[in-house]
Amino acid sequence: MGREHWKKIWVGSAGNMVEWFDWFVYASFATYFAGAFFPEGNDTAKLMNTAGIFAVGFFMRPVGGWLLGRVGDRRGRKAALTLTVTLMSASAVLIAVAPTYGVAGYGGAAVLLIARLLQGLSVGGEYAASATYLTEASAPGRRGLASSFQYVSMTVGQILGLGLQIVLQRTMSDEALHSWGWRIPFIIGALGAAVVFYLRRNMLETEVYEEVDAAAGGTPAAEKGTIRALLVHKREAFLVIALTTGGTVAYYTYTTYLTKYLSNSAGLPKETATLVSFCALIVFAAIQPLAGALSDRIGRRPLLITFALGSTFLTVPIMTLLRHAGSFWPAFGLSLLALLVITGYTSINACVKAELFPTGVRALGVALPYAIANALFGGTAEYVALWFKRSGAESGYYWYVAGCAAVSLIVYLTMRETRDIDLKTVGTGRTVPGPRDGGETGVEKVTAG
């Protein structure tokens, strides 16, 4: 890829990193601030309260997906990406200054809830705008590689959050962290968002978006980013929901929930649990581009199928063994194995979804169905896990994750390959040459279904 392509990918990824830093530090620092917003009681109950607010943020994602997906299709990817980081900055500031239960009673929890709603609105649009931008900004035959940086940036955001947590754990007392230290990452997130806002205001729009020609069979200008236009591609919309189900549950299980699981269920010290996640995620981020590049050569379906098979049959044994890991190295090895399995989904799901829709409805087509799937499955994953634990049947959650992966496996086995689809003509019904990696040229039918 040329320098201009890499510049676009860097700017898109940098913003995504800050967005997900803010999103994930809520989850990773929840064990420290759960008691600040709720009265004294059972520790698991406090975590369920904060996890419930975490899940509520996901239910704003469909709204954000619709609103910001519409902006992305009608005003451009740049406009949507700039708006999402503005909303995320505001939510980080709110959490940083939210009053505790001792000061304002449940007023602090209300501020926390509003902040999470804003975060949900922002991330609901960020995923699609970022996925669309990274896919469209890439060179032909390199979309898998380029779009893999979405999960690289998402994971780096979490790594930075966990890294900051490790530093704070080693430089501050446990009492100070529970009292006020947990506010530090949200202040840093707000400052980072301000920097990215500047970067995104000066970013370049994608050529695919600028050059799309409605008269040549694309989405008419008046229909861009509308539900009516999306319904023309309802098969693809349902496909996005189905192929996301297993991936999002597995991803949030082994990233945002993993630290709590190792601490709350496996009995590891918080510091050790955090270090396990931190080290495993570094390796996870590093292998995303490798898997994305592999999909450019062999196709998207083989990676998706490998993920679904692994998650369906390995989740129960991995989670069971993790619960009895006992120390850093066994926990690290098992966590890394789980993350290697889900790489088949995370490295390419952004481009797969973007490749399903025409340019005039691509951002909305990715955003709304994906946000719905995340609201139903990704956002509730942690809460469901804690519910099973509180009910005394924690292993039931392992089977739930495996079942969701099995559903997606059926979809992956029946869906069409999207690697060689031309982004400028997908959904138009026209037959066009399809550039492939290595200089091959094929002829492909680029219909919506």
XYZ file of C-alpha atoms in Angstrom:
449
model
C 0.000 0.000 0.000
C 1.123 3.539 -0.730
C 1.982 6.260 1.762
C -1.405 7.939 1.331
C -3.238 4.707 2.161
C -1.172 4.198 5.307
C -1.792 7.786 6.383
C -5.553 7.252 6.167
C -5.299 3.979 8.069
C -3.172 5.610 10.784
C -5.601 8.489 11.366
C -8.614 6.179 11.386
C -6.890 3.757 13.737
C -5.617 6.440 16.116
C -9.137 7.682 16.731
C -10.434 4.165 17.125
C -7.718 3.489 19.700
C -8.780 6.419 21.890
C -12.459 5.554 21.507
C -11.840 2.025 22.725
C -9.409 3.093 25.444
C -12.292 5.001 27.024
C -14.723 2.166 26.335
C -12.545 -0.513 27.885
C -11.150 1.342 30.905
C -14.701 1.395 32.206
C -14.650 -2.401 32.213
C -11.082 -2.836 33.462
C -11.427 -0.303 36.318
C -14.931 -1.393 37.319
C -13.603 -3.441 40.226
C -12.202 -0.212 41.714
C -15.093 2.201 41.217
C -18.044 -0.199 41.650
C -18.221 0.665 45.357
C -18.028 4.411 44.678
C -21.471 4.618 43.079
C -23.453 1.998 44.994
C -24.047 1.341 48.711
C -22.123 -1.305 50.635
C -23.104 -4.895 49.869
C -22.058 -8.043 48.069
C -19.061 -7.471 45.759
C -20.600 -9.532 42.946
C -23.813 -7.489 43.240
C -21.814 -4.264 42.881
C -20.096 -5.639 39.787
C -23.483 -6.632 38.388
C -24.710 -3.061 38.873
C -21.729 -1.613 37.009
C -21.964 -4.376 34.399
C -25.642 -3.499 33.972
C -24.718 0.120 33.236
C -22.009 -1.206 30.890
C -24.691 -3.219 29.061
C -27.020 -0.186 28.873
C -24.322 1.584 26.883
C -24.593 -1.178 24.307
C -28.321 -0.608 23.940
C -27.580 2.912 22.738
C -25.428 1.451 19.986
C -28.310 0.836 17.548
C -29.318 4.493 17.964
C -25.716 5.579 17.395
C -25.430 3.143 14.504
C -28.496 4.601 12.813
C -27.650 8.260 13.499
C -23.924 8.199 12.763
C -24.269 5.649 9.981
C -26.645 8.074 8.293
C -24.114 10.890 8.777
C -21.356 8.702 7.347
C -23.328 7.856 4.206
C -24.737 11.335 3.592
C -21.948 13.652 4.822
C -18.940 11.372 4.489
C -16.852 9.019 6.626
C -14.738 11.915 7.916
C -17.766 13.762 9.323
C -19.004 10.668 11.165
C -15.580 9.864 12.617
C -15.127 13.434 13.881
C -18.539 13.413 15.563
C -17.969 10.056 17.283
C -14.735 11.136 18.957
C -16.408 14.357 20.170
C -19.133 12.358 21.919
C -16.584 9.986 23.426
C -14.555 12.885 24.848
C -17.663 14.303 26.524
C -18.530 10.956 28.108
C -14.990 10.498 29.467
C -15.151 13.907 31.137
C -18.486 13.048 32.767
C -17.150 9.812 34.274
C -13.995 11.564 35.485
C -16.002 14.128 37.476
C -18.985 11.966 38.525
C -19.798 12.338 42.266
C -19.668 9.252 44.474
C -22.572 7.643 46.347
C -21.347 9.222 49.579
C -21.585 12.709 48.048
C -24.685 12.560 45.854
C -26.348 9.216 46.571
C -27.546 7.608 43.376
C -26.913 10.902 41.562
C -23.382 9.704 40.820
C -24.727 6.491 39.288
C -27.084 8.629 37.170
C -24.121 10.635 35.818
C -22.330 7.361 35.138
C -25.382 6.113 33.251
C -25.585 9.265 31.094
C -21.897 8.962 30.275
C -22.329 5.335 29.246
C -25.289 6.278 27.049
C -23.101 8.838 25.281
C -20.347 6.257 24.909
C -22.812 3.784 23.453
C -24.058 6.401 21.001
C -20.490 7.192 19.970
C -19.176 3.638 19.638
C -22.332 2.568 17.825
C -21.296 4.840 14.993
C -17.528 4.558 15.441
C -17.340 0.883 14.567
C -19.111 1.268 11.234
C -17.474 4.545 10.286
C -14.049 3.120 11.118
C -14.716 -0.236 9.400
C -16.000 1.533 6.300
C -13.188 4.074 6.244
C -10.393 1.515 6.698
C -11.882 -0.812 4.085
C -12.427 1.936 1.506
C -9.053 3.572 2.161
C -7.079 0.402 1.450
C -5.381 -0.597 -1.788
C -7.064 -3.237 -3.995
C -6.253 -6.724 -2.747
C -5.226 -5.406 0.682
C -8.597 -4.779 2.331
C -8.165 -7.624 4.809
C -4.794 -6.290 5.926
C -6.016 -2.696 6.172
C -9.232 -3.443 8.025
C -7.398 -5.664 10.520
C -6.023 -2.459 12.025
C -9.467 -1.752 13.419
C -9.032 -4.518 15.977
C -5.345 -3.671 16.324
C -6.354 -0.170 17.393
C -9.219 -1.434 19.547
C -6.883 -3.853 21.295
C -4.091 -1.290 21.660
C -6.646 0.967 23.339
C -7.378 -1.794 25.825
C -3.666 -2.575 26.253
C -3.025 1.073 27.115
C -5.871 0.954 29.603
C -4.578 -2.225 31.215
C -1.003 -0.891 31.132
C -2.119 2.235 32.933
C -3.938 0.056 35.455
C -0.754 -1.951 36.093
C 1.227 1.274 36.620
C -1.389 2.667 39.003
C -1.569 -0.618 40.903
C 2.176 -0.476 41.481
C 2.440 3.213 42.322
C -0.745 3.808 44.323
C -2.225 2.118 47.358
C -5.332 -0.007 46.942
C -7.225 2.492 49.090
C -6.220 5.420 46.858
C -7.249 3.544 43.715
C -10.689 2.820 45.145
C -11.013 6.375 46.429
C -9.939 8.544 43.479
C -7.230 6.864 41.400
C -9.752 5.208 39.082
C -10.614 8.673 37.692
C -7.143 9.110 36.146
C -7.691 6.949 33.019
C -10.882 8.826 32.152
C -9.068 12.162 32.351
C -6.344 10.774 30.076
C -9.002 9.451 27.692
C -10.630 12.862 27.413
C -7.286 14.503 26.608
C -6.488 11.835 24.020
C -9.867 12.355 22.366
C -9.113 16.074 22.010
C -5.899 15.249 20.123
C -7.701 12.811 17.821
C -10.418 15.367 17.161
C -7.744 17.618 15.679
C -6.312 14.762 13.591
C -9.695 13.768 12.238
C -10.630 17.293 11.260
C -7.661 17.211 8.883
C -8.093 13.647 7.613
C -8.743 12.796 3.941
C -12.032 11.379 2.689
C -11.899 7.990 0.938
C -11.779 7.931 -2.869
C -14.468 5.255 -3.002
C -16.945 7.554 -1.249
C -16.008 10.609 -3.311
C -16.132 8.826 -6.656
C -19.327 6.808 -6.272
C -21.715 7.566 -9.126
C -25.383 7.263 -8.257
C -26.362 7.500 -11.913
C -24.396 4.328 -12.647
C -26.596 2.162 -10.477
C -25.582 3.196 -6.992
C -27.795 4.494 -4.173
C -29.571 7.747 -5.224
C -28.380 10.803 -3.279
C -31.740 11.269 -1.534
C -31.704 7.655 -0.342
C -28.166 7.555 1.033
C -27.994 6.468 4.659
C -31.754 5.813 4.936
C -33.580 2.834 6.395
C -35.447 2.524 3.095
C -32.168 2.053 1.231
C -30.964 -0.414 3.850
C -34.122 -2.522 3.493
C -33.224 -3.100 -0.150
C -30.280 -5.028 1.292
C -32.081 -6.651 4.210
C -30.545 -10.055 3.477
C -27.086 -8.573 4.017
C -28.297 -6.765 7.154
C -29.526 -10.027 8.704
C -26.268 -11.652 7.628
C -24.279 -9.053 9.584
C -26.328 -9.781 12.720
C -25.867 -13.527 12.388
C -22.158 -13.518 11.608
C -21.525 -11.067 14.479
C -23.320 -13.077 17.178
C -20.623 -15.636 17.961
C -17.715 -13.280 17.395
C -18.879 -10.493 19.669
C -19.717 -12.813 22.591
C -16.336 -14.542 22.329
C -14.468 -11.257 21.947
C -15.973 -9.604 25.026
C -15.574 -12.802 27.029
C -11.818 -13.001 26.435
C -11.106 -9.270 26.598
C -13.333 -7.127 28.822
C -14.590 -9.952 31.069
C -11.383 -11.983 31.273
C -9.693 -9.885 33.973
C -12.755 -10.072 36.220
C -13.132 -13.800 35.571
C -9.528 -14.516 36.537
C -9.898 -12.409 39.678
C -13.478 -13.147 40.720
C -13.710 -16.835 39.705
C -10.186 -18.231 39.289
C -9.015 -16.506 42.462
C -5.954 -14.798 40.977
C -4.842 -11.485 42.547
C -6.119 -8.456 40.642
C -2.575 -7.512 39.688
C -1.865 -10.977 38.220
C -5.184 -11.089 36.373
C -4.476 -7.694 34.847
C -0.965 -8.745 33.788
C -2.315 -11.911 32.121
C -4.757 -9.891 30.030
C -2.137 -7.281 29.219
C 0.443 -9.769 27.908
C -2.084 -11.879 25.994
C -3.568 -8.821 24.301
C -0.151 -7.627 23.100
C 0.296 -10.881 21.171
C -3.331 -10.736 20.013
C -2.864 -7.247 18.543
C 0.356 -8.255 16.788
C -1.221 -11.165 14.894
C -4.248 -9.272 13.554
C -2.469 -7.902 10.434
C -1.002 -11.352 9.707
C -4.450 -12.914 9.700
C -5.890 -10.012 7.699
C -3.166 -10.394 5.065
C -3.802 -14.152 4.958
C -7.483 -13.509 4.189
C -6.427 -11.406 1.183
C -4.790 -14.527 -0.222
C -7.093 -17.392 0.749
C -10.393 -15.560 1.317
C -12.468 -14.484 4.321
C -14.561 -17.639 4.821
C -11.709 -20.000 5.803
C -10.718 -17.738 8.700
C -14.298 -17.219 9.861
C -15.003 -20.963 9.763
C -11.807 -21.718 11.704
C -12.850 -19.237 14.394
C -16.352 -20.661 14.704
C -15.167 -24.278 14.898
C -12.587 -23.386 17.536
C -15.014 -21.367 19.662
C -17.741 -23.992 19.416
C -15.580 -26.889 20.567
C -12.859 -25.253 22.687
C -14.715 -22.651 24.768
C -15.922 -25.038 27.467
C -12.543 -26.723 28.076
C -10.635 -23.405 27.925
C -12.932 -21.641 30.407
C -12.972 -24.674 32.705
C -9.188 -24.890 32.755
C -8.869 -21.117 33.222
C -10.943 -21.336 36.385
C -8.325 -23.693 37.843
C -5.253 -22.024 36.307
C -3.880 -20.933 39.681
C -0.932 -18.849 38.468
C 0.267 -16.516 35.703
C 1.688 -18.912 33.095
C -1.217 -21.373 32.830
C -3.673 -18.472 32.744
C -1.601 -16.675 30.105
C -1.303 -19.757 27.883
C -5.018 -20.510 27.969
C -5.982 -16.856 27.438
C -3.654 -16.615 24.458
C -5.102 -19.807 22.950
C -8.598 -18.342 23.211
C -7.494 -15.073 21.606
C -5.744 -16.945 18.783
C -9.012 -18.730 18.043
C -11.089 -15.545 17.830
C -8.497 -13.866 15.585
C -10.231 -15.588 12.662
C -13.177 -13.295 13.369
C -11.627 -10.106 14.709
C -8.991 -9.650 11.998
C -11.450 -9.512 9.089
C -14.996 -8.951 10.298
C -14.796 -5.219 9.543
C -14.036 -5.677 5.860
C -16.430 -8.620 5.444
C -19.340 -6.481 6.582
C -18.273 -3.455 4.544
C -17.920 -5.633 1.447
C -21.583 -6.629 1.635
C -23.098 -3.182 0.981
C -22.978 -0.495 -1.742
C -21.224 2.790 -0.934
C -24.391 4.845 -0.441
C -25.618 2.674 2.430
C -22.375 1.008 3.551
C -21.872 2.880 6.829
C -25.494 2.401 7.913
C -25.530 -1.172 6.617
C -22.580 -2.074 8.804
C -23.544 0.101 11.783
C -27.165 -0.725 12.546
C -27.161 -4.547 12.230
C -23.813 -4.806 13.993
C -25.016 -2.530 16.808
C -28.161 -4.613 17.247
C -26.113 -7.809 17.508
C -23.791 -6.170 20.033
C -26.665 -4.838 22.108
C -28.208 -8.303 22.310
C -25.062 -10.386 22.730
C -21.814 -8.403 23.152
C -23.048 -5.828 25.641
C -24.840 -8.415 27.754
C -22.007 -10.983 27.763
C -20.459 -9.808 31.025
C -23.811 -9.429 32.746
C -24.906 -12.910 31.612
C -21.600 -14.351 32.861
C -22.047 -12.755 36.282
C -25.683 -13.914 36.390
C -24.622 -17.506 35.822
C -21.969 -17.133 38.521
C -24.396 -15.655 41.026
C -26.864 -18.455 40.262
C -24.233 -21.061 41.105
C -24.072 -22.403 37.539
C -21.096 -20.555 36.119
C -20.308 -23.319 33.615
C -23.624 -22.565 31.914
C -22.007 -19.421 30.510
C -19.312 -21.456 28.788
C -21.987 -23.372 26.888
C -23.752 -20.107 26.056
C -20.592 -18.764 24.371
C -20.101 -22.034 22.487
C -23.734 -21.998 21.345
C -23.453 -18.476 19.948
C -20.342 -19.526 18.008
C -22.228 -22.525 16.606
C -24.930 -20.198 15.255
C -22.328 -18.111 13.458
C -20.654 -21.261 12.128
C -23.805 -22.115 10.185
C -23.750 -18.640 8.642
C -20.072 -18.822 7.707
C -20.588 -22.181 5.995
C -23.410 -20.838 3.820
C -22.329 -17.255 3.047
C -20.565 -16.231 -0.144
C -16.917 -15.183 -0.385
C -16.454 -11.390 -0.411
C -12.693 -10.987 -0.954
C -12.812 -9.912 -4.617
C -15.935 -7.746 -4.567
C -15.496 -4.286 -6.127
C -16.500 -1.691 -3.500
C -17.630 0.860 -6.091
C -20.123 -1.475 -7.749
C -21.256 -3.962 -5.077
C -25.045 -4.124 -4.957
C -25.533 -2.535 -8.393
C -26.065 -5.773 -10.296
C -23.246 -4.923 -12.729
C -20.490 -7.338 -13.745
C -17.032 -5.844 -13.318
C -13.420 -6.981 -13.248
C -12.307 -8.024 -9.772
C -8.680 -7.242 -8.928
C -7.099 -9.912 -6.793
C -3.962 -10.086 -4.736
C -0.941 -10.923 -6.836
C -2.242 -9.232 -9.971
C -4.896 -11.784 -11.017
C -7.966 -10.429 -12.711
C -11.270 -12.224 -12.510
C -14.817 -11.411 -13.527
C -17.379 -11.357 -10.814
C -21.070 -10.732 -10.394
C -21.528 -8.043 -7.740
C -25.193 -8.327 -6.899
C -26.551 -7.556 -3.466
C -27.446 -11.133 -2.706
